[in-house]
Structures are given as C-alpha cells and as structure tokens.
Short mmCIF file of C-alpha atoms in Angstrom, two decimals:
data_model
loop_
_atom_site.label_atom_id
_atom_site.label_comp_id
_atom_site.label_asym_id
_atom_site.label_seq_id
_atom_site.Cartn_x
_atom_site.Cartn_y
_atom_site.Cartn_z
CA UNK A 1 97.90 99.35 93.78
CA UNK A 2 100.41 96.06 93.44
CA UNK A 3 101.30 94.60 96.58
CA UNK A 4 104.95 93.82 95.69
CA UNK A 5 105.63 92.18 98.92
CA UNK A 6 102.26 90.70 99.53
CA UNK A 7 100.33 90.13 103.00
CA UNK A 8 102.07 89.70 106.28
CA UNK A 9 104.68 87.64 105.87
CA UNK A 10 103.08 85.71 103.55
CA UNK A 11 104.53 86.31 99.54
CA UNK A 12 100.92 86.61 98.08
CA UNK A 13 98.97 89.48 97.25
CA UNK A 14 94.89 90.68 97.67
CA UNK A 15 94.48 88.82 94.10
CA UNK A 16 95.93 85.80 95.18
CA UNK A 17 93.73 85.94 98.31
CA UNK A 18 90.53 85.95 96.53
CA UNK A 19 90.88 83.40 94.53
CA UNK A 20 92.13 81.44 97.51
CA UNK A 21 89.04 82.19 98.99
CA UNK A 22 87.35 81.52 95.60
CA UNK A 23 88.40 78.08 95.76
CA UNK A 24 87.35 77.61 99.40
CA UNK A 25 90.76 77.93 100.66
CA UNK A 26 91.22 74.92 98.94
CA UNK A 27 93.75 72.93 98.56
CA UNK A 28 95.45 74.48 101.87
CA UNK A 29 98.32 76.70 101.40
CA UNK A 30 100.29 77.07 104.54
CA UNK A 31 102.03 80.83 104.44
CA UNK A 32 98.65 82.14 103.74
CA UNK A 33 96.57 79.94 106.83
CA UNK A 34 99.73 80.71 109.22
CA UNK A 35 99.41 84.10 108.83
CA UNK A 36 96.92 86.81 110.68
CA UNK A 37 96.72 89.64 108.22
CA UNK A 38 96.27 87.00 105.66
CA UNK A 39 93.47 85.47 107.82
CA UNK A 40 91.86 88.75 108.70
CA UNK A 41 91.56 89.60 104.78
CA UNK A 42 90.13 86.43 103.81
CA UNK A 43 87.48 86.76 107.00
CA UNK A 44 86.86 90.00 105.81
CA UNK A 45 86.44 88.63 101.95
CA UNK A 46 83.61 85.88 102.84
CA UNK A 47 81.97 88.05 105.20
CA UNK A 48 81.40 90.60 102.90
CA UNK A 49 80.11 88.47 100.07
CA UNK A 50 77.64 87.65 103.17
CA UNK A 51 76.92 91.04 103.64
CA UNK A 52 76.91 92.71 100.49
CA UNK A 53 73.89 89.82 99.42
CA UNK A 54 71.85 90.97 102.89
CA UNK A 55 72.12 94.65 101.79
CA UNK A 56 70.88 93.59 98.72
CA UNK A 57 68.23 90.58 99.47
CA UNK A 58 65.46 92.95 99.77
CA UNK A 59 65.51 94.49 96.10
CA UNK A 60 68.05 91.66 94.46
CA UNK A 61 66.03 91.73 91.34
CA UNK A 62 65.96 95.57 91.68
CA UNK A 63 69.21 96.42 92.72
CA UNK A 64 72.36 96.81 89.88
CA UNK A 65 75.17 94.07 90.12
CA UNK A 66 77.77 95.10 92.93
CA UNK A 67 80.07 97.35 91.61
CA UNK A 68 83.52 95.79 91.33
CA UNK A 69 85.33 99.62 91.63
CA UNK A 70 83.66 99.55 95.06
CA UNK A 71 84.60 95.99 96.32
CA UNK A 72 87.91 96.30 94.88
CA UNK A 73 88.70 99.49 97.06
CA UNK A 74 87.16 98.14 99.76
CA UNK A 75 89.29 95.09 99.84
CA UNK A 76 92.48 97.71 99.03
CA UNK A 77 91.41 99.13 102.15
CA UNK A 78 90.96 96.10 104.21
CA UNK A 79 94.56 95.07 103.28
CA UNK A 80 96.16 98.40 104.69
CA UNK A 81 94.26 97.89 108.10
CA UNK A 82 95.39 94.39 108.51
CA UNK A 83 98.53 95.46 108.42
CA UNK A 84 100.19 94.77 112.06
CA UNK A 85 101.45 98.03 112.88
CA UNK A 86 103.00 98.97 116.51
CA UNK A 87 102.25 97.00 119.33
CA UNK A 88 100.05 97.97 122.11
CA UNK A 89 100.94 96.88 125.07
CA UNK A 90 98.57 96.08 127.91
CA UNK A 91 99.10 97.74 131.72
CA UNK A 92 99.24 94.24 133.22
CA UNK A 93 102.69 93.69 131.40
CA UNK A 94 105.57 93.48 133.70
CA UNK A 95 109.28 91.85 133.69
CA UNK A 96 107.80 87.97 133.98
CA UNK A 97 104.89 88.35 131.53
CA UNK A 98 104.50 91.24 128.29
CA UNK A 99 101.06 91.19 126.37
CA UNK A 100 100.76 93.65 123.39
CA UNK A 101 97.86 93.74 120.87
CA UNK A 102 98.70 94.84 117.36
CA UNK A 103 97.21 97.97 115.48
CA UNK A 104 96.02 95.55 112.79
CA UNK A 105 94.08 93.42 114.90
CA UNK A 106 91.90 96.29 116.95
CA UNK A 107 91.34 97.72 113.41
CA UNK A 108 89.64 94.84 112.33
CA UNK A 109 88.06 94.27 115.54
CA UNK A 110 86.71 97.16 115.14
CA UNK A 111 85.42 96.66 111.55
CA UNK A 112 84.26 93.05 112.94
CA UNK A 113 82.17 95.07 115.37
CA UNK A 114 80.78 97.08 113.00
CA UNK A 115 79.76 94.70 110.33
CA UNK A 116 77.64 92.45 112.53
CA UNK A 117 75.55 95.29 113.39
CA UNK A 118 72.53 94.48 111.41
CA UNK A 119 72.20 96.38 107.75
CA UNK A 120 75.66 97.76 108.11
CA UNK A 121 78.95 97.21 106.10
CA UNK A 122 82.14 99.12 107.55
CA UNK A 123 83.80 100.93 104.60
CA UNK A 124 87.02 102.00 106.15
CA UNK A 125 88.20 102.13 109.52
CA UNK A 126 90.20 104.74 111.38
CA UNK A 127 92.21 104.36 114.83
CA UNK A 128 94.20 107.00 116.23
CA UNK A 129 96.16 105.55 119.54
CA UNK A 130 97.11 107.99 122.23
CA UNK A 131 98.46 108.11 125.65
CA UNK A 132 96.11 108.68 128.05
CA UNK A 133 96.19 112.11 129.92
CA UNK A 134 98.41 111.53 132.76
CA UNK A 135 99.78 108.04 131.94
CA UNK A 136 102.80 107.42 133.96
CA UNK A 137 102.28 110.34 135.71
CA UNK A 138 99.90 110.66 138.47
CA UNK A 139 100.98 114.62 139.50
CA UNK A 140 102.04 113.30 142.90
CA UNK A 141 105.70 113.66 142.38
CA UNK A 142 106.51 109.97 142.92
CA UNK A 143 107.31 107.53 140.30
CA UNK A 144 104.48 105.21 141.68
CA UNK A 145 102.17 106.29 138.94
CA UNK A 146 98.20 104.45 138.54
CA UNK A 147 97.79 102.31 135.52
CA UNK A 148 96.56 104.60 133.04
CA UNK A 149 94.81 103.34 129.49
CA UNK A 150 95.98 104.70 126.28
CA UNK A 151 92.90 106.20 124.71
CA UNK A 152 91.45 105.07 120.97
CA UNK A 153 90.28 107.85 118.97
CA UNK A 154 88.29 105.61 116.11
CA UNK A 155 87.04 106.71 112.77
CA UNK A 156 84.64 104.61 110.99
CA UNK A 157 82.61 105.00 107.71
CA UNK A 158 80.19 102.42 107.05
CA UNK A 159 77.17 102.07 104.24
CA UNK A 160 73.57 101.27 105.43
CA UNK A 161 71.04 99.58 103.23
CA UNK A 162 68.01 101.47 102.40
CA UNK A 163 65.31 101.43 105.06
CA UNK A 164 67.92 101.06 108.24
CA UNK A 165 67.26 103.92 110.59
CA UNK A 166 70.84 106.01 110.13
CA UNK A 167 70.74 107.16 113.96
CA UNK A 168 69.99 104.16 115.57
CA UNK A 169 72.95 102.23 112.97
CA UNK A 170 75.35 104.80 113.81
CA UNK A 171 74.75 104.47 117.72
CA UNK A 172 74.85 101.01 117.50
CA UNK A 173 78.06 101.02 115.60
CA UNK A 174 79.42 103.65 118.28
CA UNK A 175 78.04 100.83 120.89
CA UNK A 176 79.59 97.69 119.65
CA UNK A 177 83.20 99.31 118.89
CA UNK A 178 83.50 100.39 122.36
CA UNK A 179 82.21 97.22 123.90
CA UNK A 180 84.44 95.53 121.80
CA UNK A 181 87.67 98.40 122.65
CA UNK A 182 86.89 97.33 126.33
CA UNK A 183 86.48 93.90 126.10
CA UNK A 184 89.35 92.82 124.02
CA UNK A 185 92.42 95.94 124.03
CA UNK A 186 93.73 97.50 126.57
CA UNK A 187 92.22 101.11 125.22
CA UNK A 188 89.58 103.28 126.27
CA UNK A 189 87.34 104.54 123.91
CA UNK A 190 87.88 108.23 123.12
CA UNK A 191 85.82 109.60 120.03
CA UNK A 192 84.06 107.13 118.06
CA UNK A 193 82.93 108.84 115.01
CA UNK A 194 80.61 107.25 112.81
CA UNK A 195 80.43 108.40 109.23
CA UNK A 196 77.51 106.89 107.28
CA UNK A 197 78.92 107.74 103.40
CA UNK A 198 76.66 105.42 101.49
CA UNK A 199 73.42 104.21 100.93
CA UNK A 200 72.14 100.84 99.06
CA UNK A 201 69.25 102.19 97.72
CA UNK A 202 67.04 99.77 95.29
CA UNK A 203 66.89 100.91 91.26
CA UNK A 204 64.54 103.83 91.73
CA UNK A 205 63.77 103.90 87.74
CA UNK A 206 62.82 100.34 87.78
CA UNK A 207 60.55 100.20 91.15
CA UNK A 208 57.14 102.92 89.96
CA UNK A 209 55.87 102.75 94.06
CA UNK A 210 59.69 103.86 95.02
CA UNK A 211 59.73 106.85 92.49
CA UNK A 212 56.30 108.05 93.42
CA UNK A 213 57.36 107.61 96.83
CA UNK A 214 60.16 109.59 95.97
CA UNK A 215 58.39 112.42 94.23
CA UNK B 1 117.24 73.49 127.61
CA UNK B 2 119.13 74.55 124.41
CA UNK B 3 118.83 70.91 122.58
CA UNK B 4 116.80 71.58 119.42
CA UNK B 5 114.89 68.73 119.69
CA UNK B 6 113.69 69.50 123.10
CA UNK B 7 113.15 73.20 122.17
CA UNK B 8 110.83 71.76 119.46
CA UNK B 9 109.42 69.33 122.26
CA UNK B 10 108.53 71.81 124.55
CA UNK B 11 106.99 74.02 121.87
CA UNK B 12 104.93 71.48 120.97
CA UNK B 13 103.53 70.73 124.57
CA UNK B 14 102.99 74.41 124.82
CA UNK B 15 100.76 75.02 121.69
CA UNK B 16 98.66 72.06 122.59
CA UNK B 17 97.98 73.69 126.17
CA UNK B 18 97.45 76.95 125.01
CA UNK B 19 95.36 75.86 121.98
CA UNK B 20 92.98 74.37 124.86
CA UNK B 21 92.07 77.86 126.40
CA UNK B 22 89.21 78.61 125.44
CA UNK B 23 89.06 82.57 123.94
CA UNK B 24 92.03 80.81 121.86
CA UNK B 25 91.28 80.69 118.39
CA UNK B 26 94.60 79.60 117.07
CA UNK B 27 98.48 80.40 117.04
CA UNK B 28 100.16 81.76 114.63
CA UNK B 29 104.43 81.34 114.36
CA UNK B 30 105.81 83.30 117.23
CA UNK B 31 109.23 83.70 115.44
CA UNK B 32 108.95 82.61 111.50
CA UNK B 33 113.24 82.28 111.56
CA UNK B 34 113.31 79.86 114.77
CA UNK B 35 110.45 78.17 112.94
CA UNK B 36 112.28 77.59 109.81
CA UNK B 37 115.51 76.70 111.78
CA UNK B 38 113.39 73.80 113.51
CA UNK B 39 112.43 72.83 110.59
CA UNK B 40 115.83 71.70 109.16
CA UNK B 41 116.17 69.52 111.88
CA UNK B 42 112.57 68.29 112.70
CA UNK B 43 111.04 65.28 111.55
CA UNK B 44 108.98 66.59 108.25
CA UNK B 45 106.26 64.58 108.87
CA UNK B 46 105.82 66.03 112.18
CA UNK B 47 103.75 70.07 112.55
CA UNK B 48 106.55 72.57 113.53
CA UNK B 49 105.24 74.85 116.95
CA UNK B 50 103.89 77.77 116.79
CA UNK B 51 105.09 78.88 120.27
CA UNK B 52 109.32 79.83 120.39
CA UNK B 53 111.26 78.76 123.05
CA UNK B 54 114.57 80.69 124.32
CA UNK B 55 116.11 79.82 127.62
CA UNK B 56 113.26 80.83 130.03
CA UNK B 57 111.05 82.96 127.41
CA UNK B 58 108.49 81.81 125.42
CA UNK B 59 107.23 83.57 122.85
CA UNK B 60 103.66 83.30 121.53
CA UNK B 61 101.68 84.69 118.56
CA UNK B 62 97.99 84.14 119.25
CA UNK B 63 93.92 85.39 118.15
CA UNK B 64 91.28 85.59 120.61
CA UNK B 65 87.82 85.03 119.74
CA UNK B 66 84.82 87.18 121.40
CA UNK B 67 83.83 84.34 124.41
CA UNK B 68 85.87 86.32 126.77
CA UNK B 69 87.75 89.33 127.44
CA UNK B 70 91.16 89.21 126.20
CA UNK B 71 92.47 89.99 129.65
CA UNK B 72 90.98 86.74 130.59
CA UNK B 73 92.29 85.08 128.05
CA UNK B 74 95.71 86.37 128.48
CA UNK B 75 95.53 85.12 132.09
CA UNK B 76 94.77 81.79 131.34
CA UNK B 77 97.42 81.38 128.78
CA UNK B 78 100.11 82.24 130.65
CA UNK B 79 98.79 79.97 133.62
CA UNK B 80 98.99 77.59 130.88
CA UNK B 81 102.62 78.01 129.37
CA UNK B 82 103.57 78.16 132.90
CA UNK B 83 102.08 74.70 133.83
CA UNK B 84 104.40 73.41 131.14
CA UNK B 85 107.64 75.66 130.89
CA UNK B 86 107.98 75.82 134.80
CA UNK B 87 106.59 78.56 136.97
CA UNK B 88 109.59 81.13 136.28
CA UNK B 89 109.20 80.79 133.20
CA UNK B 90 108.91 84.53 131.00
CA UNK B 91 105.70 84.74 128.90
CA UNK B 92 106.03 87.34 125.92
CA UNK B 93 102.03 87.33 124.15
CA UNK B 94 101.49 88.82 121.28
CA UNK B 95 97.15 89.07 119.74
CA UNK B 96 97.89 89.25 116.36
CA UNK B 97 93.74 88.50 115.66
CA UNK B 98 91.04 89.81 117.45
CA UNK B 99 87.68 88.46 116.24
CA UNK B 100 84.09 90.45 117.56
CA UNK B 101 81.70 88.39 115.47
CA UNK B 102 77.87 89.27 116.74
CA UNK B 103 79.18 89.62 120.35
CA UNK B 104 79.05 93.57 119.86
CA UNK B 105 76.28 94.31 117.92
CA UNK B 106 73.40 95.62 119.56
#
C-alpha cells in the first residue's frame, strides 16, 4: 500500500522512514523528528531490528534470513496504529484544564508493553474504546454523576520464539498492557486478548537433535 | 498579549518549563499553522515553540515516558505552564506519545 499523504503531518512515507532510520536519522530532518506518529514508527523500526535478532540469537546460524513479506507487513501495520485517531479525554478535564490521549499513542503503548516482555514481538494491535457502563450516569436521577472510566477492549497478536512458555508470555503480555492502560490512559482494562499466531522456530531440517526431538 | 513576538516569547518560556518535568519526553508543535505563522516573523536562527499561545489558552502537544503515571505528569505540567502564563491561565494537553519501555513487562 502507497502512503500518498505520508505519516502524520509529516509528507514522507514508511519507505522514507526506514531509510531515515537506515542512516541513523542522520542528517536530521525536522517534519519527520517533530512529529509523533513519525517518531512512534521509527521507535518501532529500531526496536524491532532489536528484537527480531533476540528471537533469533539462539539458532542465528540455524534460523532462515527474516522474511521481508513479514517485516514489511508488520511495519504496514505499525503505520495504521500510529495513526492519531480520536482523542480520549481524561475525567480530570474541566473548563480551566482539558487532557486527552490519542488512539495512536495507547496503541503503541500497548505494543511498547508488549514487546519488552521477554521473547515476545507484538504483531498487530487491537483497541476497541468504550464508554464505561454508567458513565455520566450514576442511576440517581441527578446530573451529579461519579467519574466513570471509558473501558479498553484490547486485541493483541504477538509471535514467541521457540522455547518461551506460550501461557506464561501471554499472561505476561495481558499483565504489562493493563499496567501500562492504568498507568498512563485514562481507560480501564476490559478484555485483553492475547493471540499468540506465530512461532520462531529454528530450521528443523538443518538441526538432527531438533528433528529427532520432533519425531 | 496578542504581539507576535511576545506570543513567541512566552511559548518559548513555556516549552523550556514543561520540557523540565520529568515524565516529559519532548513536545511536539501544538498547532503546526500558528507555528508556521511565527515563523515568518521570528528570527530564523532562533527554534520556533512547540507550545501555542492564544489569549489565556495554551495549547500543548506532548509524550510521556514510563517514570510516572501520566496523571502525574499531567499535573505537573500544568503547574508548570501556569507558573509562567499566570495562574488563570487555560491549559489544553494533548499525549500524542506514550512510551512503556521495560516498565510493564513482567
């Protein structure tokens, strides 16, 4: 897919961003270092060279070259998360002070979270934002209604290298995006479902001990 | 206040005390037009704010890091602005990054 209008507000596209990251995001280039969703994809860019050669570093010699179809989607998918979205606002707000958080930035919070969770890369990220049962309403009859959180319905699908427990990744992805819902939005976790949809497994036809183990 | 100059001024002061929260990461342009119209009458040589200035409001694009809860953080930036805009003055925040880095991961 062409990104005819590029990232944020920024005129240049996922291909441009690469290379900028490439290069070291050298020699700067203001629109792209001014601008969030830019920043969030080239975060997301570096950390997943970092994380794709962890998921690897056990069977490196083993293991085929990364395969660009996948990285390629992956940063497709990145792109459409960053993207800001509505804006969340936070209970506190009132007529002297408003604080909203943007769509874009709990998604990638959220992928953030789930990345540094050790032997895990987030695929794709899912948020679904709804009111909270009863917000602005507190069945009393009176307009003086409690603060009430919106609730965060989140989606994730992540890829585990071989040899991670799946259970004990998937809880601890379910941990850290809800720690990191209450610590930084103004949402309360609802569902947090964790998909695990891939596996890094080493090259089974070149590793004997794997394949017997396998048989 | 509705010289350009001072606009930019007060801008200015305000980045540089909100930049010093800590939970700040950075700003990003509040309002990319006002930028661009401060730019055709600021000194080149001199960084344009981040933060926009309008009467009593002041806008602000910001990220927050994962040292402490963005409530926190929100807290301390508008006791910030406030220290330099005047205590009536309208805050309007907008977290356009949220960084977890390891702080989640259990």
């Amino acid at each position: 897919m062409t990104e005819t209008n590029g990232i944020g507000d920024s005129g240049y596209d996922l291909e441009a961003l690469s290379a900028y990251a490439d290069r070291g995001r050298t020699p700067a280039i203001a629109a792209i270092d001014a601008d969030p969703e830019c920043l969030a994809v080239l975060d997301s860019i570096e950390r997943l060279g970092t994380l794709t050669r962890e998921l690897v570093a056990d069977d490196a010699e083993r293991m085929p070259p990364p395969d660009e179809n996948w990285i390629r989607a992956l940063l497709e998918s990145i792109t459409r998360e960053v993207r800001a979205g509505r804006d969340i606002p936070f209970p506190e707000s009132d007529d002297t002070a408003r604080f909203v958080v943007t769509e874009g930035a709990v998604r990638q919070l959220l992928r953030e979270a789930g990345d540094a969770v050790p032997g895990v890369l987030v695929g794709r990220v899912g948020l679904r934002v709804t009111a909270a049962p009863g917000a602005g309403d507190d069945g009393s009859g009176t307009t003086e209604a409690t603060p009430a959180l919106d609730r965060a319905d989140v989606d994730v699908r992540i890829s585990v290298a071989h040899g991670t427990p799946l259970a004990a990744a998937a809880d601890a992805v379910r941990a850290a995006a809800s720690a990191a819902l209450l610590r930084s939005t103004p949402l309360e976790p609802g569902a947090i479902d964790v998909t695990i949809d891939d596996i890094h497994l080493p090259d089974i036809a070149a590793d004997p001990a794997a394949e017997e183990e396998r048989a | 206040m509705s010289d350009p100059a001072q606009l930019a001024a007060t801008a200015a002061r305000i980045d540089d005390a909100v930049a010093a929260v800590p939970g700040v990461m950075r700003l990003f342009p509040a309002d990319s037009a006002a930028q661009r119209a401060l730019a055709q009458v600021a000194d080149r040589e001199t960084p344009l704010p981040n933060a926009a200035v309008r009467g009593d409001v002041v806008e602000l694009s910001i990220g927050v890091d994962a040292v402490a809860s963005a409530r926190e953080v929100l807290a301390a930036v508008t006791e910030a602005v406030r220290a330099v805009a005047g205590p009536d003055a309208r805050v309007r925040i907008r977290i356009a990054r949220l960084a977890a880095g390891a702080a989640d991961a259990v």
